[in-house]
XYZ file of C-alpha atoms in Angstrom:
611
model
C -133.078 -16.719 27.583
C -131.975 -17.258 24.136
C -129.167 -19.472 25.345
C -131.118 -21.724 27.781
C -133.608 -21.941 24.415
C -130.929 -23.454 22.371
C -129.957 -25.503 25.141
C -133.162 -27.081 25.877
C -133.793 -27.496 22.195
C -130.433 -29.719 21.957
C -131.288 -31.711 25.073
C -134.757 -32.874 23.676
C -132.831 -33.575 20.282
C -130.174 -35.933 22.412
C -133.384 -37.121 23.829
C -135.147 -37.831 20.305
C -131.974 -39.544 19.032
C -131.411 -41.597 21.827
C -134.359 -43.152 21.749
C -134.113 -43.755 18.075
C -130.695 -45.465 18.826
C -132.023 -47.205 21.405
C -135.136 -48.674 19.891
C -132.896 -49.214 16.728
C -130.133 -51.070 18.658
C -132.347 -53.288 20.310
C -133.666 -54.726 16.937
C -130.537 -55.341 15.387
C -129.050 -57.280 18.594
C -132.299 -58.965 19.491
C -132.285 -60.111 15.163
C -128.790 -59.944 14.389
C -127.110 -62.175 16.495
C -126.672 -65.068 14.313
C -123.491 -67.023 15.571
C -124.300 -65.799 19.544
C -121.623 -62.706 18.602
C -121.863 -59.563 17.152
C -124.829 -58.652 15.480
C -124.079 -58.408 11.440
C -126.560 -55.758 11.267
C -125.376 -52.425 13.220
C -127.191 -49.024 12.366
C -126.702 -46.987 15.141
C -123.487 -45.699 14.829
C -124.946 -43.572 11.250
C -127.564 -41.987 14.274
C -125.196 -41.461 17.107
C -122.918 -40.052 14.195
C -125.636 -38.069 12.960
C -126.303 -36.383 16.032
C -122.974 -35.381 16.803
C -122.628 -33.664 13.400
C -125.651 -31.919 14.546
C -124.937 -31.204 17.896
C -122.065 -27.855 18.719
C -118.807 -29.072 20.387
C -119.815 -27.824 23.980
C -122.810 -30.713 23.877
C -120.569 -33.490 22.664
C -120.194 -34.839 26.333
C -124.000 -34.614 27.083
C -125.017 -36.820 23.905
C -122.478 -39.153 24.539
C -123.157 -39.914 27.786
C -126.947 -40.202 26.811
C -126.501 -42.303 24.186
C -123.496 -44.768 26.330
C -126.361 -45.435 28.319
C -128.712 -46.085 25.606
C -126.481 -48.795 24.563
C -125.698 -50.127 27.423
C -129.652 -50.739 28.343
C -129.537 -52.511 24.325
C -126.551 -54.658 25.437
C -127.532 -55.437 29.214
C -131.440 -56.505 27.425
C -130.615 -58.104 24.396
C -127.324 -58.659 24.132
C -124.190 -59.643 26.708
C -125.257 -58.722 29.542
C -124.957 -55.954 31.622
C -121.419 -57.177 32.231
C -119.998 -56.108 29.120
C -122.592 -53.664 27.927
C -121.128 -50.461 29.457
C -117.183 -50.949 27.470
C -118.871 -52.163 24.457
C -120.993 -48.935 24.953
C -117.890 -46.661 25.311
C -116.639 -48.166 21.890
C -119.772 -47.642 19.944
C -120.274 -43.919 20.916
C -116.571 -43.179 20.499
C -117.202 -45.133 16.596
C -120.103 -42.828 16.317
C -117.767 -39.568 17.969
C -114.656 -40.283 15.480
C -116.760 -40.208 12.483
C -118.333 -37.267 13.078
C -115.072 -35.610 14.124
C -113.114 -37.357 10.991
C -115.856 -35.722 8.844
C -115.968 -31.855 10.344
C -112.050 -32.292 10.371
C -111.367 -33.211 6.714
C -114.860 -31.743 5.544
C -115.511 -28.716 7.280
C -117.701 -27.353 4.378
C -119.929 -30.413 5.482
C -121.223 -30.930 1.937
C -120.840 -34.774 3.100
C -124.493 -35.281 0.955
C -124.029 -32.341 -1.404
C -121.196 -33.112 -3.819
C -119.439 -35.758 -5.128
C -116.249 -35.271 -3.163
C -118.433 -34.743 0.220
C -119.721 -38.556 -0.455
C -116.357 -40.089 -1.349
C -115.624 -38.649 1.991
C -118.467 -39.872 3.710
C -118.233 -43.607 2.243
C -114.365 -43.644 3.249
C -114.460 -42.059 6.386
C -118.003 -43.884 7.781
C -117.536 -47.116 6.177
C -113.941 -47.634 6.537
C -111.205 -45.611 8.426
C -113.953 -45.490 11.930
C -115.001 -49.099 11.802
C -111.465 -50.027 11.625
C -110.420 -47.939 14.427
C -112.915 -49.207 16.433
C -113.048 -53.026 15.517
C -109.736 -53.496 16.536
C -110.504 -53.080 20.498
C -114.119 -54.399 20.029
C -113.144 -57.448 18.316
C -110.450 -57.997 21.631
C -113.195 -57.391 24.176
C -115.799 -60.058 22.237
C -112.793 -62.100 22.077
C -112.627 -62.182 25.901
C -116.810 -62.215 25.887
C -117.182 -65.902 24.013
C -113.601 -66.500 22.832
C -113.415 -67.597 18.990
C -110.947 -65.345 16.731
C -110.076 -61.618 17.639
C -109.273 -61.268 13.494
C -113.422 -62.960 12.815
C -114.313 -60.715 15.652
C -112.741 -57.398 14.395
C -113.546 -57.863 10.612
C -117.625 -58.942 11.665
C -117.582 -55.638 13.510
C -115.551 -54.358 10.177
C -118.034 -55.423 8.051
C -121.468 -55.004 9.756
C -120.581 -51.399 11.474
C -118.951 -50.040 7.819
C -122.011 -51.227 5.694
C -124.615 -50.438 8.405
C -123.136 -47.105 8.620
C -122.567 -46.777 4.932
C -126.689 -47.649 4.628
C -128.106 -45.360 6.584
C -125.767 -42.248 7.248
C -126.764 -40.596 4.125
C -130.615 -41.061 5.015
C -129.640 -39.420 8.805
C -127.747 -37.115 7.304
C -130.417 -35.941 4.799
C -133.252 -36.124 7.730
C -131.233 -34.041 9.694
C -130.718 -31.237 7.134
C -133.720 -30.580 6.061
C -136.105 -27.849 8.224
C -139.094 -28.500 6.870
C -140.710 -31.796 6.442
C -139.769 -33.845 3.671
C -143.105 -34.674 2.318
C -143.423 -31.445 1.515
C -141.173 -31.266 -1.479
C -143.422 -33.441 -3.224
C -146.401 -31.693 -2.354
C -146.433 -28.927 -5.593
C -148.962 -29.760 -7.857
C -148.281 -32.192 -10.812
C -145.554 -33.838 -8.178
C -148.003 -36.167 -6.194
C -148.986 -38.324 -9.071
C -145.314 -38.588 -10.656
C -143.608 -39.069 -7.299
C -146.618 -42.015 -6.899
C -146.161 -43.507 -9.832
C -142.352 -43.701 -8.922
C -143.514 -45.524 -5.563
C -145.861 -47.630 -6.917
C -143.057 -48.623 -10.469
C -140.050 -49.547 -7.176
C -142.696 -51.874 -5.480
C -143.369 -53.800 -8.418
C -139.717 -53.756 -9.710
C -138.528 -54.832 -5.926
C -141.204 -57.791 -5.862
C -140.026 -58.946 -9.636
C -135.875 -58.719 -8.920
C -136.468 -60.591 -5.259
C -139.234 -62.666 -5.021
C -138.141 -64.891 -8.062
C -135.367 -66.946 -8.004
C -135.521 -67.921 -11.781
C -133.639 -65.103 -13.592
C -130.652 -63.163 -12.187
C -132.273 -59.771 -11.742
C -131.020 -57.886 -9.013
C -129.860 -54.549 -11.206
C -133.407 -54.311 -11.994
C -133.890 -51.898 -8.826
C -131.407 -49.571 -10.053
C -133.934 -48.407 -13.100
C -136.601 -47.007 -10.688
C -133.824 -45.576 -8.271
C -132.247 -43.443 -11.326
C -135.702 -42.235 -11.719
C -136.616 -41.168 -8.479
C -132.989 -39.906 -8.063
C -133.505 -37.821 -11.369
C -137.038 -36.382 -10.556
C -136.617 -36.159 -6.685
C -133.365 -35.716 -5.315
C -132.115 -37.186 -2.935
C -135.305 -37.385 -1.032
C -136.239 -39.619 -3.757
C -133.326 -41.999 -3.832
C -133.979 -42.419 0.073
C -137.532 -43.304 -0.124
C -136.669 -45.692 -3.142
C -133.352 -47.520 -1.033
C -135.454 -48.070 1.756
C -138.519 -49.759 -0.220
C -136.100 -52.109 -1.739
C -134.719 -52.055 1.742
C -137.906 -53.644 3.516
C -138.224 -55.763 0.231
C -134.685 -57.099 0.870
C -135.758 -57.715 4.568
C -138.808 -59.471 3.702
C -136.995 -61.768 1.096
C -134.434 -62.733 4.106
C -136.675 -63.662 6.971
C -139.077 -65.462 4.720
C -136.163 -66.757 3.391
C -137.619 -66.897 -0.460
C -136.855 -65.535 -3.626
C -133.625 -64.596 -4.914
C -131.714 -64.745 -1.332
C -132.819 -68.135 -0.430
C -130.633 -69.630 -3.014
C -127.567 -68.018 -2.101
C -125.630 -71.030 -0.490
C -124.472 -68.824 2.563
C -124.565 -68.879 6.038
C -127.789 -66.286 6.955
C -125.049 -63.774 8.661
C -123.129 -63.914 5.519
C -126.228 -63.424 3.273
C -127.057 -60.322 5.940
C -123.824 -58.760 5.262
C -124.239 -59.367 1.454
C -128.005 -57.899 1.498
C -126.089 -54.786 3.250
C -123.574 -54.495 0.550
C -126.051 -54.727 -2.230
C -127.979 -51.912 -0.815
C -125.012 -50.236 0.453
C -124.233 -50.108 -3.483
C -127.809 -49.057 -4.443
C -127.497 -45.910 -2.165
C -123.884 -45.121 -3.701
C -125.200 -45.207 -6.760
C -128.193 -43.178 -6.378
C -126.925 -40.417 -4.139
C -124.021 -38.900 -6.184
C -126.459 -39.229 -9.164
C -128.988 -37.411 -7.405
C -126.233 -34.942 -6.000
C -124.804 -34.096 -9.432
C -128.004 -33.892 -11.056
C -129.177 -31.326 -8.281
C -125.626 -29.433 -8.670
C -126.267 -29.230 -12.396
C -130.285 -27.998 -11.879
C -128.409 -25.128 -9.436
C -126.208 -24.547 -12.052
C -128.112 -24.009 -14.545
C -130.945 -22.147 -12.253
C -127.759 -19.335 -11.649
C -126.741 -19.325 -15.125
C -130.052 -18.287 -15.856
C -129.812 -15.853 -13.117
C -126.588 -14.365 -14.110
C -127.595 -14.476 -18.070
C -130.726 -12.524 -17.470
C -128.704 -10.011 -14.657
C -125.885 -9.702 -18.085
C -128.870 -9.116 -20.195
C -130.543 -6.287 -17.778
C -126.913 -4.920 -17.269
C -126.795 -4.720 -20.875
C -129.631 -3.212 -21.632
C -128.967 -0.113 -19.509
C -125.321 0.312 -19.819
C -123.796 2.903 -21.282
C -120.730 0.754 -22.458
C -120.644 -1.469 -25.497
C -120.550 -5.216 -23.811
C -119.109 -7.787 -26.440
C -118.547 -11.104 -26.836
C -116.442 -12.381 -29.948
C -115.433 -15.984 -30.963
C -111.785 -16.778 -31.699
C -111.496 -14.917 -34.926
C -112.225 -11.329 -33.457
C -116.204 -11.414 -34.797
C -118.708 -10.010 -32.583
C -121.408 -12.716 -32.116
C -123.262 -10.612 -29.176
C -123.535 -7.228 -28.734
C -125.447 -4.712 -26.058
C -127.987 -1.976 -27.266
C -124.944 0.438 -27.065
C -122.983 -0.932 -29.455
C -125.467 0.599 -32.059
C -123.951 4.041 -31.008
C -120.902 3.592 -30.518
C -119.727 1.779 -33.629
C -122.035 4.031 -36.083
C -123.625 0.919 -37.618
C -126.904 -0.532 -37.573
C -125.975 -3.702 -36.151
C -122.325 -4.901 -35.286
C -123.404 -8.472 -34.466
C -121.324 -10.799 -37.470
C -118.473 -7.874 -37.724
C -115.095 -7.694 -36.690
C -114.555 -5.503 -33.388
C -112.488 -3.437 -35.720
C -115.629 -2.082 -37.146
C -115.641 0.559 -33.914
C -112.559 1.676 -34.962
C -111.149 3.312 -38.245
C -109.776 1.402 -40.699
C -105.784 2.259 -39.991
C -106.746 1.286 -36.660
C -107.441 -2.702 -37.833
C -103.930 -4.109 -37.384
C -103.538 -2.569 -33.617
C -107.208 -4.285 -32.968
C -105.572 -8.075 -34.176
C -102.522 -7.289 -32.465
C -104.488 -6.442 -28.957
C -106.805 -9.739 -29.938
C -104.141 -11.660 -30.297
C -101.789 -10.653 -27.216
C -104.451 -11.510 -24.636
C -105.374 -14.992 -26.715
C -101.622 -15.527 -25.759
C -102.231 -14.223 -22.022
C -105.712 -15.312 -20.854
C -107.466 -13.563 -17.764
C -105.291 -10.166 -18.394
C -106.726 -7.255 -19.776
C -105.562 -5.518 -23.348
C -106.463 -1.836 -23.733
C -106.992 0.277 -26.894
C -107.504 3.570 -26.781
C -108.363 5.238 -30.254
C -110.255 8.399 -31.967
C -112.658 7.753 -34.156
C -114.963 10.255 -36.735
C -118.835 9.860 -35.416
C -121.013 12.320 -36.944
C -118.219 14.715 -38.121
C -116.895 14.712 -34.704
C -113.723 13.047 -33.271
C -114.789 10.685 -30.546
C -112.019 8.950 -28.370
C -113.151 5.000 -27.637
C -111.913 2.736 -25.115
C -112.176 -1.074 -25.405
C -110.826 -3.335 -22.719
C -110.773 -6.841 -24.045
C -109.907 -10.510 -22.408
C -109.472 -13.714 -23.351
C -111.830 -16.632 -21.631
C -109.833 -19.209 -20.919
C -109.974 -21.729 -22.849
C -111.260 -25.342 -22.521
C -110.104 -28.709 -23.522
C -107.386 -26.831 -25.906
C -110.404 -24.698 -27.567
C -110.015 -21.290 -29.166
C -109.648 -18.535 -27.171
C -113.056 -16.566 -27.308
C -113.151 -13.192 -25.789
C -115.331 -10.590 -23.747
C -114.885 -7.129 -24.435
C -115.769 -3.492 -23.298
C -116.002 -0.448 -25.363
C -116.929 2.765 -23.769
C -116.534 6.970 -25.043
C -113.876 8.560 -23.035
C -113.833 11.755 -24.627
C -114.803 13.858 -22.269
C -111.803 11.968 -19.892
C -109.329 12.266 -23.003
C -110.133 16.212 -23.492
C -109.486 16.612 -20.031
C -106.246 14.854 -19.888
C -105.438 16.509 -23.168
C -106.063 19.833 -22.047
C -104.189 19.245 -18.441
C -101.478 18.082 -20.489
C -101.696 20.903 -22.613
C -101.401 23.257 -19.718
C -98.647 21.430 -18.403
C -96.277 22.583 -21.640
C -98.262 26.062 -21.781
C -96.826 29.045 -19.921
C -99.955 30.899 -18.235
C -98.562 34.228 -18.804
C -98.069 33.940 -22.349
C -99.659 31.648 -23.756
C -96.627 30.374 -25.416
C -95.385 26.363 -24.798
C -92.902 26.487 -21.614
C -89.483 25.440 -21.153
C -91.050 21.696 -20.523
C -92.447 21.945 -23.737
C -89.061 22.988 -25.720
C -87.061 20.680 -23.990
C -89.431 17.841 -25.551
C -89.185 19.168 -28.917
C -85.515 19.519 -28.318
C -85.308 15.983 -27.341
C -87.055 14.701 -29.947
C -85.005 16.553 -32.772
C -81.526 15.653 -31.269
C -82.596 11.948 -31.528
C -82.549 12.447 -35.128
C -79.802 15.608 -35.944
C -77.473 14.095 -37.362
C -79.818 12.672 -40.148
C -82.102 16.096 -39.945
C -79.867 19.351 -38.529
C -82.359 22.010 -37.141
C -81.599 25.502 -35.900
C -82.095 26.479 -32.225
C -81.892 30.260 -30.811
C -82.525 32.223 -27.273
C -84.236 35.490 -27.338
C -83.128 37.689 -24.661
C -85.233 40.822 -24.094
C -83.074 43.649 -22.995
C -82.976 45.567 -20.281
C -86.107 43.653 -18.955
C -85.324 44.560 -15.350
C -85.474 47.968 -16.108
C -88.694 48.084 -17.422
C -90.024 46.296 -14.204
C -88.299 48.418 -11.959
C -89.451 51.800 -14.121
C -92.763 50.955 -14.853
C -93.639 48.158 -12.073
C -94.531 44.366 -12.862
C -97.737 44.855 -14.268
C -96.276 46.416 -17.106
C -93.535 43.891 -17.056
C -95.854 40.992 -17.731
C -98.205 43.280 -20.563
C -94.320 43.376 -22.408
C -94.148 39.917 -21.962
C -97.601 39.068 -23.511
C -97.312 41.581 -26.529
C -94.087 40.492 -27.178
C -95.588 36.328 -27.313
C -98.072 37.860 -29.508
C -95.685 39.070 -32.347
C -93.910 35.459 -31.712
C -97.198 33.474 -32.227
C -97.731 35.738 -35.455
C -94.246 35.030 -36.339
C -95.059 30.708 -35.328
C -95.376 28.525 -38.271
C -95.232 24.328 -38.542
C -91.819 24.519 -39.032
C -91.095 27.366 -36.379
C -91.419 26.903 -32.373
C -91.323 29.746 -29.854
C -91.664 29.335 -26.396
C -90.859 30.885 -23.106
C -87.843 29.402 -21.186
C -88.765 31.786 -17.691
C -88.213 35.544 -17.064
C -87.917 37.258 -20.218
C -85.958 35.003 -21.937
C -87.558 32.896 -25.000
C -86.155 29.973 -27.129
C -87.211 29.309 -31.107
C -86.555 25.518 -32.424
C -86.909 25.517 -36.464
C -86.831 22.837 -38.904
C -87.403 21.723 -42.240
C -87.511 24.673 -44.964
C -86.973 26.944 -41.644
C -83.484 26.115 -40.584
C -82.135 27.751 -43.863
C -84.003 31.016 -43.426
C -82.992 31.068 -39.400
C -81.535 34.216 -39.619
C -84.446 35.933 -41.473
C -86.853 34.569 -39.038
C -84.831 35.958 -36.011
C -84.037 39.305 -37.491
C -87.945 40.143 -38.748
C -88.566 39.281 -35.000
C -85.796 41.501 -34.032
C -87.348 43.925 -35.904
C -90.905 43.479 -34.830
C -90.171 43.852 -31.310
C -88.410 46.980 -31.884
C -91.405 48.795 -33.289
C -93.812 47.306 -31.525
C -94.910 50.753 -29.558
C -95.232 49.300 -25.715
C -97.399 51.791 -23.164
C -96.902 52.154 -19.693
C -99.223 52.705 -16.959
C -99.545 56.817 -17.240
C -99.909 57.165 -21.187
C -96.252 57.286 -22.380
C -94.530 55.070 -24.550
C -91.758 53.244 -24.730
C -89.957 50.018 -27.336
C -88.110 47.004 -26.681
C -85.484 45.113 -28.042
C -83.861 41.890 -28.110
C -80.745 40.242 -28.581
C -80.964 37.079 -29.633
C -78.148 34.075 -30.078
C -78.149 31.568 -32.997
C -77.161 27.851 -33.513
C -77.300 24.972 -35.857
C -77.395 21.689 -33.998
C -76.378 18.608 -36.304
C -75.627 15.803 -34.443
C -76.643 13.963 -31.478
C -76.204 15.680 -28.002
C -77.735 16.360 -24.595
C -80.628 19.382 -24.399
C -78.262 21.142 -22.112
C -75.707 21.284 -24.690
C -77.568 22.272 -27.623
C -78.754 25.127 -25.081
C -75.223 26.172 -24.579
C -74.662 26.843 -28.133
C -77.214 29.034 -28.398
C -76.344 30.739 -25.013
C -73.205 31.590 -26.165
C -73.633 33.970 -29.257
C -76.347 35.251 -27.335
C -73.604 36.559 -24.900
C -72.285 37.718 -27.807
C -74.837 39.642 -28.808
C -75.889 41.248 -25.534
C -71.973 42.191 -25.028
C -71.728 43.786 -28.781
C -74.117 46.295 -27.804
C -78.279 44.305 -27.593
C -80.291 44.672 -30.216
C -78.810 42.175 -32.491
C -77.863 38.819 -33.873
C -75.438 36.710 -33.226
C -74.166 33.213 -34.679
C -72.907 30.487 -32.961
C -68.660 30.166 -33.951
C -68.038 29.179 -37.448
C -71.845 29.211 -38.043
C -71.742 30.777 -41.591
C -74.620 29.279 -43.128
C -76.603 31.582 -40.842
C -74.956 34.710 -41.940
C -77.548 36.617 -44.344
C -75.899 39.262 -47.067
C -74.998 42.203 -45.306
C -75.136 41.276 -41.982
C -72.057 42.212 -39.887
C -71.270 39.118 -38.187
C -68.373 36.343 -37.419
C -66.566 35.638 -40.858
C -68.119 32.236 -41.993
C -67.448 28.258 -41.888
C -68.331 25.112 -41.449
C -68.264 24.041 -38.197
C -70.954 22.185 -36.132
C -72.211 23.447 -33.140
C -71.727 21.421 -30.995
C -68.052 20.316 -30.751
């Protein structure tokens, strides 16, 4: 149903058209026909073209065969007789076909009367390239019709076709794409009298710039077309072109005013009548079509400026814009809490961060002024209310215009609650669960970051071995294992200081990094942990009591090498100390600044650890 709908819709369209064409054809032959040949006036290849653009594909064939017949009834009546009326037919319709093909081909946003680069279009491809392609074989076939010149033949068909066409294809082309009728868009109240007065000011301009003959006065017209084209569209630039249309045609047959003194033939002054309104139209319909692109564009700006605004209003983000010095000239209602201040419109964006914090803010401003349409982040803590806050801002450059300033848009929103949570998953990344105590991920980054720097800074490093460890586990089962473990990270975290970090490596083996005022007093540190371990009292799971020791291995790490490395010198006076007996200290070789007064250790010297 829905398809034979359509279908019988587009056949009573062909119909409509067709008869237009026809009745339209038949006036400019039976008027036209000034030297016996072509007529110099030829409109219907803007309606056949018209309808095609309207028309799907499938229904191409249909309206052309309609309207070949149409002309060939126009021909056969008025013009060459039926003889020569069904080729000169084929040639108008395919005119009319290859424009509307040229246009969906190189147009297929069909904007042909609804931008400036859709009308180039339409003027080049209507008024030139598919009169030319077709006056070529219709000048040879008049040529054979009532001899004369194929070249006069081809360029009258040229001439009258393209400006013809040129005329009245934007007028089709508007009828056909508006749904509702056109008098309707002058219908709102306060438009009736203006779009009168518009009328009524082209009637009495056309009769001043035509009828006389005295004064040279035919760009007189063009004031009452900008006005209509300004206040009415399009619509209004068609209704004010055709006035000074029938004005024009008036004028001609009458032959008075300023027409009659041309000193042409009457087909010449025809073709220069179309021309001169052919001009009239171009100038009014990209006018009218840039003036309605600029009323849409401002209509969405205010759109999208009132959409920013609600946005704004209820956003929980900051939303900035700064000129090209970094100064905030708008700023949402959240601003107000983020930043702390009153009012942040007239301050730097800095003012949302602390004031150590300025130079990274110019830097970020002043990277993405370098790369427009890519994003800068900063990512700072800030003091709100005695509180540390963590503040995101995402800033970008607008590009720039005509070699302006960069000016910038910018987000700020709080991320603490994301930056505690990536703070405390990094935190339990580097924390053993057990113990409590940073993990062997955790040491290894300290220990990285104090070999960068050991030859400039030497540090001490140990390994704390807990002896006998397997023992326990196997005597007194894992639970107790792991209660060890804890109490014995307990006495380590009491034993922790800035300059001293313990950790667990896995099992029951520990590491200590020290530094600063620390490294001197290494073997102090380790042997009041020594000590601490061995009293702490330890109770297994029936009541009884047991200690621990530990045996732990010294070194002093002084210049640059892998973590591995620095490990091994540690490891190795910690075999020394397990094989002298646990329960004691041990130096790395030669490592006599470690050795306290009265310790019984390796005899001392100076010797790095790492060799």
């Amino acid at each position: 149903m829905a398809i034979a709908d359509r279908t019988m819709r587009a056949a009573m369209r062909i119909v409509a058209y067709g008869t237009f064409f026809l009745v339209v054809t038949c006036c400019t032959i039976f008027w036209t026909r000034f030297t016996g040949g072509l007529a110099f006036v030829w409109l219907g290849t803007a309606i056949a073209s018209a309808l095609f653009l309207a028309l799907p594909r499938a229904q191409h064939f249909m309206a052309a065969a309609f309207l070949t017949m149409m002309s060939t009834v126009a021909t056969s009546l008025f013009g060459f007789g039926p003889v020569w009326a069904f080729p000169l037919a084929l040639i108008n319709v395919f005119e009319a076909w290859f424009i509307a093909w040229l246009l969906v081909r190189i147009r297929p946003e069909r904007d042909y009367i609804e931008s400036e680069r859709g009308i180039v279009w339409l003027g080049l491809l209507a008024g030139v390239v598919g009169p030319f392609a077709a006056a070529i074989p219709g000048g040879l076939l008049v040529t054979q019709i009532v001899g004369g010149s194929a070249q006069f033949h081809a360029f009258s068909w040229l001439v009258g076709h393209g400006l013809g066409t040129l005329l009245v294809m934007p007028l089709a082309l508007l009828l056909t794409s508006y749904r509702e009728p056109l008098v309707m868009r002058v219908r709102e109240v306060g438009k009736v009298f203006s779009f009168s007065a518009v009328v009524l000011l082209t009637l009495a301009i056309s009769a001043c710039a035509l009828l006389q003959s005295t004064l040279p006065s035919l760009f007189l017209p063009i004031v009452p077309l900008v006005l209509a084209s300004y206040h009415f569209g399009r619509f209004g630039a068609s209704i004010t072109v055709l006035i000074i249309t029938a004005f024009s045609a008036v004028t001609l047959g009458l032959d008075v005013g300023v027409f009659a003194e041309l000193h042409l033939e009457l087909w010449q002054k025809v073709l220069f009548v179309q021309f001169y309104l052919s001009v009239l139209l171009l100038i009014s319909f990209p006018l009218a079509v840039a003036l309605k692109q600029r009323q849409r564009f401002l209509q969405e700006l205010v759109n999208r400026e009132a959409m920013q605004r609600l946005i704004a209003d209820h956003s929980d983000d900051a939303l900035l814009h700064l000129d090209e010095s970094g100064t905030i000239r708008f700023a949402s209602p959240a601003s107000t809490r983020l930043s702390g201040h009153d009012t942040v419109e007239g301050r730097h964006l800095a003012a949302f961060f602390g004031t150590f914090d300025r130079k990274i803010v110019v830097d970020a401003l002043a990277l993405a002024a370098r790369c427009p349409g890519q994003t800068e982040i900063i990512e700072r803590s800030v003091e709100r209310g005695g509180q540390t806050r963590w503040l995101e801002a995402k800033l970008r450059a607008i590009e720039p215009a005509r070699k302006q300033a960069s000016t910038f848009v910018v987000t700020i929103r709080d991320v603490t609650e994301r930056k505690l949570a990536e703070i405390q998953i990094s935190r339990e990344a580097r924390t053993d669960v057990l113990t409590g105590l940073p993990n062997r991920r955790a040491l290894l980054g300290v220990l990285e970051e104090q070999l960068e720097f050991a030859d400039e800074r030497p540090f001490g490093f140990a390994l704390i071995d807990l002896d006998h460890f397997k023992a326990i586990n196997d005597s007194y089962g894992h639970a107790v294992g792991d209660k060890v473990l804890q109490q014995v990270a307990g006495i380590m975290r009491d034993s922790a200081s800035d300059d001293c970090l313990f950790a667990r490596i896995g099992g029951e083996e520990f590491g200590l990094v020290a530094v600063g005022s620390a490294v001197d007093n290494m073997a102090i540190i380790c042997e009041r942990l020594r000590l601490a371990i061995l009293r702490n009292v330890m109770t297994e799971n029936d009541g009884g009591h047991f200690n621990v020791t530990a045996s732990i291995g010294i070194a002093r790490i002084s210049e640059r090498c892998s973590s591995s490395m620095a490990m091994q010198a540690a490891d190795g006076p910690l075999y020394s100390a397990k094989a002298a007996g646990r329960n004691c200290l041990r130096f790395a070789q030669h490592m006599g600044h470690f050795v306290p007064a009265g310790t019984n250790d390796m005899p001392a010297s100076p010797l790095r650890a790492i060799r």
